[in-house]
Every structure is written in structure tokens, then in C-alpha cells.
Amino acid sequence: MNETTSRQRSRPERVAEAIKDWVVENGLLPGDRLPGEAELIARFAMSKGTIREAMRLLQAQGLVVTKTGPRGGSFVGKVSKDRAHALLANYFYFQNVSIDDIYQVRIALEPENAAAVAGHLSADQIGELEEILARYAAPARDADEERAQHIDSLRFHARLASFGQNALLGFFIGFMAQILTDLTVYKRLYSERNLELWRRGLRHQTDLVAALRRGDADAARSIMRDHMETARRMMEDHEAVVMKRFMAE
Amino acid sequence: MNETTSRQRSRPERVAEAIKDWVVENGLLPGDRLPGEAELIARFAMSKGTIREAMRLLQAQGLVVTKTGPRGGSFVGKVSKDRAHALLANYFYFQNVSIDDIYQVRIALEPENAAAVAGHLSADQIGELEEILARYAAPARDADEERAQHIDSLRFHARLASFGQNALLGFFIGFMAQILTDLTVYKRLYSERNLELWRRGLRHQTDLVAALRRGDADAARSIMRDHMETARRMMEDHEAVVMKRFMAE
DNA sequence: TAAGATTTGTTCGTATGTATC
DNA sequence: GGATACATACGAACAAATCTT
């Protein structure tokens, strides 16, 4: 590939790479202790500054966390979902992704997820979904309340995605819900009301929960597909907003 | 107390955050110049080491690149697809993602993409796809050649995904192709031959190119769905390998 | 080709902050 | 509260890369 253009890597980069490899080869797990600064300085025969820059490279990726004080030091970190969202959002910052692009993917993935989790939810999980649903059971009275409801409705999808067994599918769906949430906060989407479509959306979600509870995968898939297509239509009027912002960490 | 359990961030983290915000507020674009070390030291009234650690945090995310020498300095970076792949793969390192999980998502997304690009490909793009296809037009004679063919076949999907207009859809598909490529390299998947399935897979892809060329979206979708299900079946015999490795940068 | 200028890269010594015992 | 162990931060000097002349 681009080995031809492979420029000389800086020392911190090489050290970070070496530590990463070392963690993998030894099968270290989140929370496991890494060598302290002093030992790394000795082992790599490099200065404190270089070692620290290497640790910062790993820290930014969520691969290590550090604590000060006695019993402190560096530890293997489990990359959090939020951090993965943020890092991925950075990539899309300079890509042009429209609302409709997001919905094209949601329509392909969300029905699949709904079908997959049908009949595999605990009572607690069903309860949590119903609890979220209850937060927007009545029409919003102003724009702020409507925005809050919309965010809750996205949270419904994010939670549902997290309940599945397929971490890949769950992450993709959760990422899109996060993007739409951020756009809602920053762009005042849904400022225009459409009561009819709103009512249909709510109906979809309650029907969906019922289908999930009785384990009807086909119904769940079908309801989710309708729901997604309704939601997409709600967006059609709005400009094709593109993602243009770095996400907060 | 400060805020809700918000631990005090280190100075490099705060500096990195400030620079990131500054870039966004001023709408800087990839390639645009950032202040040099000396100026940042003055502006933030912090030491060289602290500033450098901040830049490393941003560098790890792909948000800045630095060059030495005259005309050197730090510049806004466009996060590359490869880097985004690697950062995202770090997240899945500690998640359990099986081959079948990946195929569940591929089956949902790839047919959609095939339909979307049908009729919208340039002659060059069609030509590139055919060129890749030609690399595995004949059955492999040994395991190494078979592995190379499998990687080429994944490259076919990655290229096809990159030709679409939907950057989100393209990224997700490309990411999965990358994961499968890495697994192929490191795990010797497909060591067992199944000539019949292989022949069918090749036939699918050639039929697909024909459908794409004549702009038949429905046919492209249908062929791709069959192709994905065939590929999934080729995997069924193999253990449910999970992703367990950090990806190279 | 060679020398000089400019900018990041690296080192070392020292001092400070912070959490645990 | 004091001692301890660890990361965090500073400043001055030197090294390396690379552009210009």
C-alpha cells in the first residue's frame, strides 16, 4: 500500500506502537497495570518527555488510562462507546453526510435489529423501553419539549440497539442515534410540527414493544421498517443538513 | 465541588480541547496552518512539553499533522479512512464480534449499496471492478493464492462501497471488509476449499457488474443479497472467530 | 553541492501536584 | 498529619529534519 510513502515515524509513535503490541501479545485486559514511567524510560532508553508523549497517543485512543498518586500509574483501558462515537464522528466531520444518508442506513439496519432482539428481552429491558416511551406519550406543548421528546425517542432506539447480541450492529445504530441527537441539539431539527406523523411514530413504537414482548420477529421488523420510513418522511422537508462539527469528548 | 463528578482534566487535555474548539469556530479546513509551538507556548502560557503532549493527543485522533523544518509546523488534518478504521477497531477489540455478526450487517447493507450505485458508475469505476474480478477468475492452486483471492474479493466490495454517494454507508461496508481482510491474514480463514460455493460467488460478482453497468438496481440488490448469503454459508463451518487484536495504524 | 535558517523533535534536571497509607 | 509513590509540569539546551539560497 503506502509503504512507499512511509515516512520516518517519531519516537513517541514507535513507543506507542510497541506498547500496543506488547499489550496484545500478553493478552492484557482492561484494568491491567502497565509499566510505570520510570520503567518505560529504562526499558526503551528514552527520555521522560518522549515516553509521556507516547502515553498521550495511547490515551487519546482510549487504550490506556492513567492515575496519579500511590497505586497510580497507567492501565489498559477499555475504549468506551462514547469515545468511539467521538473518534468516528471526527472522521465524518469533513465528509458530507446528509440526514437522508443516515436514514438510508437506519432503514437497512434498525428493522434487522428489532427482529433479532424480539423475544430475547428481559422484563427489565422491556420496562426500560416503556419508561422511555412514557416520556413522550403526550404531544409536546412547545418547541423545547418537542426537542426533548425527539431526543428521548432516539434514546429508545439506542437502548434497543444495545440490547442485542450483535455488538457491531448495535454500535452502528447507536452511532447514528448519537449523531441525530447532536444535530437535534445544535440545529433545532423538527421545529415544524406534524402531529399526524408524530402520532403515527408513537403508535409504531408502542406496537413495536408489544411485538418484542411476544417475540414476533417478523412483526417487529415490519413495524420498525414502517417507523423508519415515517421518520424519514418527517425529515424530507428539512434541508439536507450535513454533519459539520467535532463532537465533545 | 466543581461539576458532576467531573475529574480535573490534565493541562494537555484542556489545551487539546481548546485547539479543537478553535479550529471548529474558525472553520479551518484540512491543510490549514495551526500556530507553531512557540506561539502556543506563549498563548497558553504553558511549557513546551505540555503543548507537545496536547498536539500528540490531537495527532492520535488524526486531527492534526506536523512537519519539521522551515515551512513546517502543525496543520489541520483530514482523518483518513484507514485511521478511522483502526480507531474503531480498537473499540471492538474487547467486544465479542463474531463472523456471523459481521455477515448479519453485511447482508443488511451491501445489497442496499449495490442498488444505490447501479447506473451511477463511471466507465473507469466499472473498469476497476472488472480488473479486481480478473485477479480471481481462475481457481486458486494453493492456500496462499486462495487467501490472496479472498482478499481481492473483499477489495471488490470495499471499492464498490467507496463509489457510492453515501459516505456513512460506504464507511460501514468498508470497515467490515477491512476487518474480514485482517482476519484472513491473521487467522487463515478459508483454508478449506469449497469449489462449488467459490464458483457461485464469482458468478455473482460478474453478474453484479453487468447489472450495475446497465443500471438495474433491483437486480443488483438481489444478486448482492444472494452473494452475501452464499458467503455467509461459506463461513458457517468455521469457528465463530472473534475479533481480538489491535489493528495496525 | 553546501551552508544557513527555521521549525519540530528529544533530553535532562528539577520542582510540583495528588492520591494512598 | 506526615511519609510515600506516582504522574504532572517547567525550562534550558541540544538534535534532527527540511526548506531556501
Coordinates of C-alpha atoms (C1' of nucleotides) in Angstrom, one line a residue:
Chain A
M1 CA 0.0 0.0 0.0
N2 CA 1.6 3.2 1.1
E3 CA 4.8 1.7 2.3
T4 CA 6.4 3.7 -0.5
T5 CA 5.5 6.9 1.3
S6 CA 6.2 5.6 4.7
R7 CA 7.9 8.4 6.4
Q8 CA 10.0 8.0 9.4
R9 CA 7.8 7.7 12.5
S10 CA 8.6 9.8 15.5
R11 CA 9.9 8.1 18.6
P12 CA 6.7 8.5 20.6
E13 CA 4.8 6.9 17.8
R14 CA 7.1 3.9 17.8
V15 CA 7.0 3.6 21.5
A16 CA 3.2 3.7 21.5
E17 CA 3.1 1.0 18.8
A18 CA 5.5 -1.1 20.8
I19 CA 3.4 -0.8 24.0
K20 CA 0.2 -1.6 22.0
D21 CA 1.8 -4.7 20.6
W22 CA 3.1 -5.7 24.0
V23 CA -0.4 -5.4 25.4
V24 CA -1.8 -7.6 22.6
E25 CA 0.9 -10.2 22.8
N26 CA 0.5 -10.6 26.5
G27 CA -3.3 -10.6 26.3
L28 CA -3.7 -7.9 28.9
L29 CA -7.2 -6.9 29.8
P30 CA -8.8 -3.6 30.8
G31 CA -7.6 -2.6 34.2
D32 CA -4.3 -4.4 33.9
R33 CA -1.3 -2.5 35.0
L34 CA 1.2 -1.1 32.6
P35 CA 4.8 -0.4 33.5
G36 CA 5.3 3.0 35.1
E37 CA 7.0 5.9 33.6
A38 CA 10.3 5.1 35.2
E39 CA 10.4 1.6 34.0
L40 CA 9.4 2.6 30.5
I41 CA 12.2 5.2 30.4
A42 CA 14.6 2.4 31.3
R43 CA 13.2 -0.2 29.0
F44 CA 13.1 2.0 25.9
A45 CA 16.1 4.1 26.9
M46 CA 14.3 7.2 26.1
S47 CA 13.5 10.4 28.0
K48 CA 10.5 11.1 30.1
G49 CA 9.1 13.5 27.6
T50 CA 9.2 11.0 24.8
I51 CA 7.5 8.3 27.0
R52 CA 4.9 10.7 28.1
E53 CA 4.1 11.7 24.5
A54 CA 3.7 8.1 23.7
M55 CA 1.3 7.6 26.5
R56 CA -0.7 10.6 25.3
L57 CA -1.0 9.0 21.9
L58 CA -2.5 5.8 23.5
Q59 CA -4.6 7.8 25.9
A60 CA -6.3 9.7 23.1
Q61 CA -7.3 6.4 21.5
G62 CA -8.8 5.3 24.8
L63 CA -6.3 2.4 25.1
V64 CA -4.8 3.5 28.4
V65 CA -5.9 5.5 31.4
T66 CA -3.5 7.0 33.9
K67 CA -3.9 7.8 37.6
T68 CA -1.6 9.8 39.8
G69 CA -0.5 9.1 43.3
P70 CA 0.4 5.9 45.0
R71 CA -1.1 2.8 43.4
G72 CA -1.4 5.1 40.4
G73 CA 0.2 4.6 37.0
S74 CA -1.0 3.6 33.6
F75 CA -3.6 0.9 33.0
V76 CA -5.1 -0.8 30.0
G77 CA -8.3 1.0 29.1
K78 CA -11.5 -0.4 27.5
V79 CA -12.5 2.0 24.8
S80 CA -15.8 3.4 25.7
K81 CA -18.7 3.6 23.4
D82 CA -18.9 7.4 23.8
R83 CA -15.2 7.8 22.9
A84 CA -15.6 5.5 19.8
H85 CA -18.6 7.7 18.8
A86 CA -16.5 10.8 19.1
L87 CA -13.5 9.4 17.3
L88 CA -15.6 8.2 14.4
A89 CA -17.5 11.5 14.3
N90 CA -14.2 13.2 13.7
Y91 CA -13.8 11.2 10.5
F92 CA -17.2 12.3 9.2
Y93 CA -16.6 15.9 10.0
F94 CA -15.1 16.5 6.6
Q95 CA -17.3 14.0 4.8
N96 CA -20.7 15.2 3.6
V97 CA -23.3 13.1 5.3
S98 CA -26.9 14.2 4.9
I99 CA -29.8 13.3 7.1
D100 CA -31.1 11.2 4.3
D101 CA -27.9 9.3 4.1
I102 CA -28.3 8.4 7.8
Y103 CA -31.9 7.3 7.2
Q104 CA -30.9 5.1 4.3
V105 CA -28.6 3.2 6.7
R106 CA -31.1 3.2 9.6
I107 CA -33.8 1.7 7.3
A108 CA -31.4 -1.1 6.4
L109 CA -30.3 -1.8 10.0
E110 CA -32.9 -1.0 12.5
P111 CA -35.6 -3.5 11.3
E112 CA -32.9 -6.2 11.4
N113 CA -32.0 -5.3 14.9
A114 CA -35.7 -5.2 16.0
A115 CA -36.2 -8.7 14.6
A116 CA -33.0 -10.0 16.2
V117 CA -34.0 -8.9 19.7
A118 CA -37.6 -9.9 19.6
G119 CA -38.3 -12.5 22.3
H120 CA -34.9 -12.1 23.8
L121 CA -35.5 -9.1 26.1
S122 CA -35.7 -9.3 29.8
A123 CA -38.6 -7.8 31.7
D124 CA -36.3 -5.1 32.9
Q125 CA -35.3 -4.2 29.4
I126 CA -38.9 -4.1 28.2
G127 CA -39.7 -2.0 31.2
E128 CA -36.9 0.4 30.4
L129 CA -38.2 0.8 26.9
E130 CA -41.7 1.5 28.2
E131 CA -40.3 4.0 30.6
I132 CA -38.7 5.9 27.8
L133 CA -41.9 5.7 25.7
A134 CA -43.9 7.2 28.6
R135 CA -41.8 10.4 28.4
Y136 CA -43.4 11.3 25.1
A137 CA -46.8 9.8 25.4
A138 CA -48.5 13.2 25.2
P139 CA -47.9 15.8 22.4
A140 CA -45.3 18.4 23.2
R141 CA -46.6 21.8 24.1
D142 CA -43.7 23.8 22.9
A143 CA -40.6 23.6 20.8
D144 CA -38.3 22.8 23.7
E145 CA -40.4 20.0 24.9
E146 CA -40.7 18.6 21.4
R147 CA -37.0 18.6 21.1
A148 CA -36.6 16.8 24.4
Q149 CA -39.1 14.2 23.2
H150 CA -37.3 13.7 20.0
I151 CA -34.1 13.1 21.9
D152 CA -35.9 10.6 24.1
S153 CA -37.2 8.8 21.1
L154 CA -33.7 8.5 19.7
R155 CA -32.7 7.1 23.1
F156 CA -35.3 4.4 22.6
H157 CA -33.5 3.3 19.5
A158 CA -30.1 3.5 21.1
R159 CA -31.2 1.4 24.1
L160 CA -32.9 -1.1 21.8
A161 CA -29.7 -1.4 19.8
S162 CA -27.7 -2.0 23.0
F163 CA -29.9 -4.9 24.0
G164 CA -29.0 -7.0 21.0
Q165 CA -26.2 -9.6 20.9
N166 CA -24.6 -8.2 17.8
A167 CA -22.2 -5.5 19.1
L168 CA -21.4 -4.4 15.6
L169 CA -25.0 -3.8 14.6
G170 CA -25.6 -2.2 18.0
F171 CA -22.8 0.2 17.6
F172 CA -23.7 1.4 14.1
I173 CA -27.3 2.0 15.2
G174 CA -26.2 3.7 18.4
F175 CA -23.8 5.9 16.5
M176 CA -26.5 7.1 14.1
A177 CA -28.8 7.9 17.1
Q178 CA -26.0 9.9 18.7
I179 CA -25.4 11.9 15.5
L180 CA -29.1 12.7 15.2
T181 CA -29.2 13.6 18.8
D182 CA -26.4 16.1 18.4
L183 CA -27.9 17.5 15.3
T184 CA -31.2 18.0 17.2
V185 CA -29.4 19.9 20.0
Y186 CA -27.4 22.1 17.7
K187 CA -29.7 22.6 14.7
R188 CA -33.2 22.7 16.0
L189 CA -34.5 20.0 13.8
Y190 CA -38.2 19.2 13.9
S191 CA -39.1 22.8 14.5
E192 CA -42.1 22.3 12.3
R193 CA -44.8 20.1 13.8
N194 CA -46.5 17.4 12.0
L195 CA -49.0 16.0 14.5
E196 CA -50.2 13.2 12.3
L197 CA -46.8 11.8 11.6
W198 CA -45.8 12.2 15.2
R199 CA -48.8 10.2 16.3
R200 CA -48.0 7.5 13.9
G201 CA -44.5 7.3 15.1
L202 CA -45.6 6.9 18.7
R203 CA -48.0 4.2 17.7
H204 CA -45.2 2.4 15.9
Q205 CA -43.0 2.3 18.9
T206 CA -45.8 1.1 21.2
D207 CA -46.7 -1.6 18.7
L208 CA -43.1 -2.5 18.5
V209 CA -42.7 -3.1 22.2
A210 CA -45.7 -5.4 22.1
A211 CA -44.2 -7.3 19.2
L212 CA -40.9 -7.5 21.0
R213 CA -42.6 -8.8 24.1
R214 CA -44.4 -11.6 22.4
G215 CA -41.3 -12.5 20.4
D216 CA -42.8 -11.8 17.0
A217 CA -39.7 -11.1 15.0
D218 CA -41.4 -10.6 11.7
A219 CA -43.9 -8.1 13.1
A220 CA -41.1 -6.3 14.9
R221 CA -39.1 -6.0 11.6
S222 CA -42.1 -4.8 9.7
I223 CA -43.2 -2.2 12.3
M224 CA -39.7 -0.9 12.6
R225 CA -39.4 -0.5 8.8
D226 CA -42.6 1.5 8.7
H227 CA -41.4 3.5 11.6
M228 CA -38.2 4.4 9.9
E229 CA -39.9 5.3 6.7
T230 CA -42.2 7.6 8.5
A231 CA -39.4 9.2 10.4
R232 CA -37.5 9.7 7.1
R233 CA -40.5 11.4 5.7
M234 CA -40.7 13.7 8.6
M235 CA -37.2 14.9 7.7
E236 CA -37.8 15.3 4.0
D237 CA -39.0 18.9 4.3
H238 CA -35.9 19.9 6.2
E239 CA -32.8 20.9 4.4
A240 CA -30.2 18.2 3.9
V241 CA -28.2 19.2 6.9
V242 CA -24.7 17.8 6.9
M243 CA -22.6 16.9 9.8
K244 CA -20.2 19.7 10.5
R245 CA -18.8 19.7 13.9
F246 CA -16.4 17.9 16.2
M247 CA -18.1 16.0 18.9
A248 CA -17.4 16.7 22.5
E249 CA -15.4 14.0 24.3
Chain B
M1 CA -17.1 20.8 44.2
N2 CA -16.8 21.5 40.6
E3 CA -19.2 19.7 38.4
T4 CA -20.9 16.4 38.4
T5 CA -18.0 14.1 39.4
S6 CA -16.0 15.6 36.5
R7 CA -12.4 14.8 37.3
Q8 CA -9.9 17.5 36.7
R9 CA -8.6 17.2 33.2
S10 CA -4.9 17.4 32.6
R11 CA -3.5 20.5 31.0
P12 CA -2.6 18.9 27.7
E13 CA -6.2 17.6 27.5
R14 CA -7.5 21.1 28.1
V15 CA -5.2 22.6 25.6
A16 CA -6.1 20.0 23.0
E17 CA -9.8 20.7 23.6
A18 CA -9.2 24.4 23.2
I19 CA -7.4 24.0 20.0
K20 CA -10.1 21.7 18.7
D21 CA -12.8 24.2 19.5
W22 CA -10.7 27.0 18.0
V23 CA -10.4 25.0 14.7
V24 CA -14.2 24.5 14.6
E25 CA -15.1 28.0 15.4
N26 CA -12.9 29.4 12.8
G27 CA -14.0 26.8 10.2
L28 CA -10.4 25.8 9.4
L29 CA -10.1 23.2 6.7
P30 CA -7.6 20.3 6.2
G31 CA -4.2 21.7 5.3
D32 CA -4.8 24.9 7.1
R33 CA -1.9 26.0 9.3
L34 CA -2.1 25.9 13.1
P35 CA 0.0 28.2 15.4
G36 CA 3.5 26.9 15.9
E37 CA 4.8 25.5 19.1
A38 CA 6.4 28.8 20.2
E39 CA 3.2 30.7 19.7
L40 CA 1.1 28.1 21.5
I41 CA 3.6 28.2 24.4
A42 CA 3.1 31.9 24.6
R43 CA -0.6 31.9 24.0
F44 CA -1.4 29.3 26.6
A45 CA 1.4 30.3 28.9
M46 CA 2.5 26.7 29.2
S47 CA 5.7 24.7 28.8
K48 CA 6.8 23.2 25.6
G49 CA 6.3 19.7 26.9
T50 CA 2.7 20.4 27.8
I51 CA 1.9 21.9 24.4
R52 CA 3.6 18.9 22.7
E53 CA 1.5 16.4 24.7
A54 CA -1.6 18.3 23.6
M55 CA -0.6 18.1 20.0
R56 CA 0.0 14.3 20.4
L57 CA -3.5 13.9 21.7
L58 CA -4.8 15.6 18.6
Q59 CA -2.4 13.7 16.3
A60 CA -3.6 10.4 17.6
Q61 CA -7.1 11.3 16.5
G62 CA -5.9 12.3 13.1
L63 CA -7.0 15.8 13.6
V64 CA -3.5 17.4 13.1
V65 CA -0.4 16.5 11.3
T66 CA 3.0 18.1 11.9
K67 CA 6.0 18.6 9.7
T68 CA 9.5 19.6 10.7
G69 CA 11.8 22.2 9.1
P70 CA 11.1 25.5 7.5
R71 CA 7.5 25.7 6.2
G72 CA 6.9 23.0 8.8
G73 CA 4.5 23.2 11.7
S74 CA 1.1 21.8 12.6
F75 CA -1.8 21.6 10.2
V76 CA -5.4 20.6 10.3
G77 CA -5.6 17.0 9.2
K78 CA -8.4 15.2 7.5
V79 CA -9.0 12.0 9.3
S80 CA -8.2 9.2 6.9
K81 CA -10.4 6.2 6.3
D82 CA -7.6 3.9 7.4
R83 CA -7.2 5.7 10.7
A84 CA -10.9 5.8 11.4
H85 CA -10.9 2.0 10.7
A86 CA -8.1 1.5 13.2
L87 CA -9.6 3.7 15.9
L88 CA -12.9 2.0 15.6
A89 CA -11.3 -1.5 15.6
N90 CA -9.8 -0.6 19.0
Y91 CA -13.3 -0.3 20.3
F92 CA -14.3 -3.7 19.1
Y93 CA -11.2 -5.3 20.4
F94 CA -12.9 -6.0 23.8
Q95 CA -16.3 -6.6 22.3
N96 CA -17.2 -10.0 21.1
V97 CA -17.9 -9.8 17.4
S98 CA -18.3 -13.0 15.5
I99 CA -18.0 -13.6 11.9
D100 CA -21.7 -14.2 11.8
D101 CA -22.4 -10.8 13.4
I102 CA -20.4 -9.2 10.6
Y103 CA -22.4 -11.0 8.0
Q104 CA -25.7 -10.1 9.6
V105 CA -24.8 -6.5 9.0
R106 CA -23.3 -7.0 5.6
I107 CA -26.4 -8.7 4.4
A108 CA -28.4 -5.7 5.5
L109 CA -26.1 -3.1 4.0
E110 CA -24.4 -4.4 0.9
P111 CA -27.5 -5.0 -1.2
E112 CA -28.6 -1.5 -0.4
N113 CA -25.3 -0.1 -1.6
A114 CA -25.3 -2.2 -4.7
A115 CA -28.8 -0.9 -5.6
A116 CA -27.8 2.7 -4.8
V117 CA -24.8 2.8 -7.1
A118 CA -26.4 0.9 -10.0
G119 CA -26.3 3.1 -13.1
H120 CA -24.2 5.7 -11.4
L121 CA -20.8 4.3 -12.1
S122 CA -18.2 5.8 -14.5
A123 CA -16.6 3.6 -17.1
D124 CA -13.4 3.9 -15.1
Q125 CA -15.1 2.6 -12.0
I126 CA -16.6 -0.3 -13.8
G127 CA -13.2 -1.0 -15.3
E128 CA -11.6 -1.0 -11.9
L129 CA -14.1 -3.5 -10.6
E130 CA -13.6 -5.8 -13.6
E131 CA -9.8 -5.5 -13.1
I132 CA -10.2 -6.8 -9.5
L133 CA -12.5 -9.5 -10.6
A134 CA -9.9 -10.7 -13.1
R135 CA -7.5 -11.4 -10.3
Y136 CA -9.5 -14.3 -9.2
A137 CA -11.1 -15.5 -12.4
A138 CA -9.4 -18.8 -12.1
P139 CA -9.5 -21.2 -9.2
A140 CA -6.6 -20.9 -6.8
R141 CA -3.9 -23.6 -6.8
D142 CA -2.8 -23.4 -3.3
A143 CA -3.8 -21.9 0.1
D144 CA -1.8 -18.8 -0.3
E145 CA -3.2 -18.0 -3.7
E146 CA -6.7 -18.6 -2.3
R147 CA -6.1 -16.3 0.6
A148 CA -4.9 -13.6 -1.8
Q149 CA -8.0 -14.1 -3.9
H150 CA -10.2 -13.8 -0.9
I151 CA -8.6 -10.5 0.0
D152 CA -9.1 -9.3 -3.6
S153 CA -12.7 -10.2 -3.4
L154 CA -13.1 -8.2 -0.2
R155 CA -11.4 -5.3 -2.0
F156 CA -14.1 -5.6 -4.7
H157 CA -16.7 -4.8 -2.0
A158 CA -14.6 -2.1 -0.4
R159 CA -14.2 -0.3 -3.8
L160 CA -17.9 -0.7 -4.6
A161 CA -18.8 0.9 -1.3
S162 CA -16.5 3.8 -1.9
F163 CA -18.2 4.5 -5.2
G164 CA -21.5 5.4 -3.6
Q165 CA -22.7 8.8 -2.6
N166 CA -23.5 7.8 1.0
A167 CA -20.3 8.2 3.0
L168 CA -21.8 6.7 6.0
L169 CA -22.9 3.5 4.2
G170 CA -19.6 3.3 2.4
F171 CA -17.6 3.6 5.6
F172 CA -19.6 0.9 7.4
I173 CA -19.2 -1.5 4.5
G174 CA -15.5 -0.7 4.0
F175 CA -14.9 -1.2 7.7
M176 CA -16.3 -4.7 7.7
A177 CA -14.3 -5.6 4.6
Q178 CA -11.2 -4.4 6.4
I179 CA -12.0 -6.5 9.4
L180 CA -12.5 -9.6 7.3
T181 CA -9.3 -8.8 5.4
D182 CA -7.3 -8.7 8.7
L183 CA -8.9 -11.9 9.9
T184 CA -8.0 -13.6 6.7
V185 CA -4.4 -12.5 7.1
Y186 CA -4.1 -13.5 10.7
K187 CA -6.4 -16.4 11.1
R188 CA -6.1 -18.4 7.8
L189 CA -9.8 -18.4 7.2
Y190 CA -11.0 -20.2 4.1
S191 CA -8.3 -22.9 4.5
E192 CA -10.9 -25.5 3.4
R193 CA -11.9 -25.3 -0.1
N194 CA -15.4 -25.4 -1.4
L195 CA -15.2 -25.1 -5.1
E196 CA -18.9 -25.1 -5.8
L197 CA -19.5 -22.1 -3.5
W198 CA -16.5 -20.3 -4.8
R199 CA -17.7 -20.7 -8.3
R200 CA -21.1 -19.4 -7.4
G201 CA -19.5 -16.4 -5.6
L202 CA -17.5 -15.5 -8.7
R203 CA -20.6 -15.8 -10.9
H204 CA -22.5 -13.5 -8.5
Q205 CA -19.9 -10.8 -8.8
T206 CA -19.7 -10.9 -12.6
D207 CA -23.5 -10.8 -12.8
L208 CA -23.4 -7.9 -10.4
V209 CA -21.1 -5.9 -12.5
A210 CA -23.4 -6.4 -15.5
A211 CA -26.4 -5.3 -13.5
L212 CA -24.5 -2.2 -12.3
R213 CA -23.5 -1.3 -15.8
R214 CA -27.0 -1.4 -17.2
G215 CA -28.3 0.4 -14.1
D216 CA -30.6 -2.4 -12.9
A217 CA -30.9 -1.5 -9.2
D218 CA -33.3 -4.3 -8.3
A219 CA -31.1 -6.9 -10.0
A220 CA -28.0 -5.6 -8.3
R221 CA -29.7 -5.7 -4.9
S222 CA -31.0 -9.2 -5.4
I223 CA -27.6 -10.5 -6.7
M224 CA -25.8 -9.0 -3.9
R225 CA -28.2 -10.5 -1.4
D226 CA -27.6 -13.9 -2.8
H227 CA -23.9 -13.3 -2.9
M228 CA -23.8 -12.3 0.8
E229 CA -25.8 -15.3 1.8
T230 CA -23.6 -17.6 -0.1
A231 CA -20.5 -16.0 1.5
R232 CA -22.1 -16.4 4.9
R233 CA -22.7 -20.0 4.3
M234 CA -19.0 -20.5 3.4
M235 CA -18.2 -19.3 6.8
E236 CA -20.6 -21.4 8.7
D237 CA -18.3 -24.3 9.1
H238 CA -15.6 -22.2 10.6
E239 CA -15.5 -21.5 14.3
A240 CA -17.1 -18.2 15.3
V241 CA -13.8 -16.3 15.3
V242 CA -14.0 -13.2 17.3
M243 CA -12.0 -10.0 16.8
K244 CA -9.2 -10.0 19.2
R245 CA -6.5 -7.7 18.1
F246 CA -5.5 -4.1 17.8
M247 CA -5.2 -3.0 14.2
A248 CA -2.1 -1.6 12.9
E249 CA -2.2 2.1 12.2
Chain C
dT1 C1' 26.7 20.9 -3.6
dA2 C1' 27.0 23.3 0.6
dA3 C1' 25.7 26.3 4.2
dG4 C1' 22.4 28.6 6.9
dA5 C1' 17.8 29.3 8.7
dT6 C1' 13.6 27.6 10.6
dT7 C1' 10.7 24.6 12.9
dT8 C1' 9.7 20.4 15.3
dG9 C1' 11.9 16.5 18.0
dT10 C1' 14.4 14.9 22.2
dT11 C1' 16.9 15.1 26.5
dC12 C1' 17.9 16.1 31.3
dG13 C1' 17.4 18.1 35.8
dT14 C1' 14.3 19.9 38.9
dA15 C1' 10.1 21.0 41.1
dT16 C1' 5.1 20.5 41.9
dG17 C1' 0.6 18.1 42.5
dT18 C1' -2.1 14.3 44.0
dA19 C1' -3.8 10.2 46.0
dT20 C1' -2.8 6.4 49.3
dC21 C1' -1.1 4.6 53.6
Chain D
dG1 C1' -0.8 14.8 59.6
dG2 C1' 3.3 13.1 57.6
dA3 C1' 5.6 9.9 54.5
dT4 C1' 5.5 7.8 50.2
dA5 C1' 4.9 6.8 45.3
dC6 C1' 3.4 8.1 41.4
dA7 C1' 2.2 11.3 37.4
dT8 C1' 2.4 16.2 36.0
dA9 C1' 4.7 20.3 34.7
dC10 C1' 8.6 23.6 33.7
dG11 C1' 12.9 25.4 31.3
dA12 C1' 17.1 25.4 29.1
dA13 C1' 19.8 23.1 26.0
dC14 C1' 20.8 20.3 22.0
dA15 C1' 19.5 17.2 17.9
dA16 C1' 17.3 16.3 13.6
dA17 C1' 14.7 17.3 9.6
dT18 C1' 14.0 20.2 5.6
dC19 C1' 13.4 24.3 3.0
dT20 C1' 16.0 28.2 0.9
dT21 C1' 19.9 30.4 -1.1

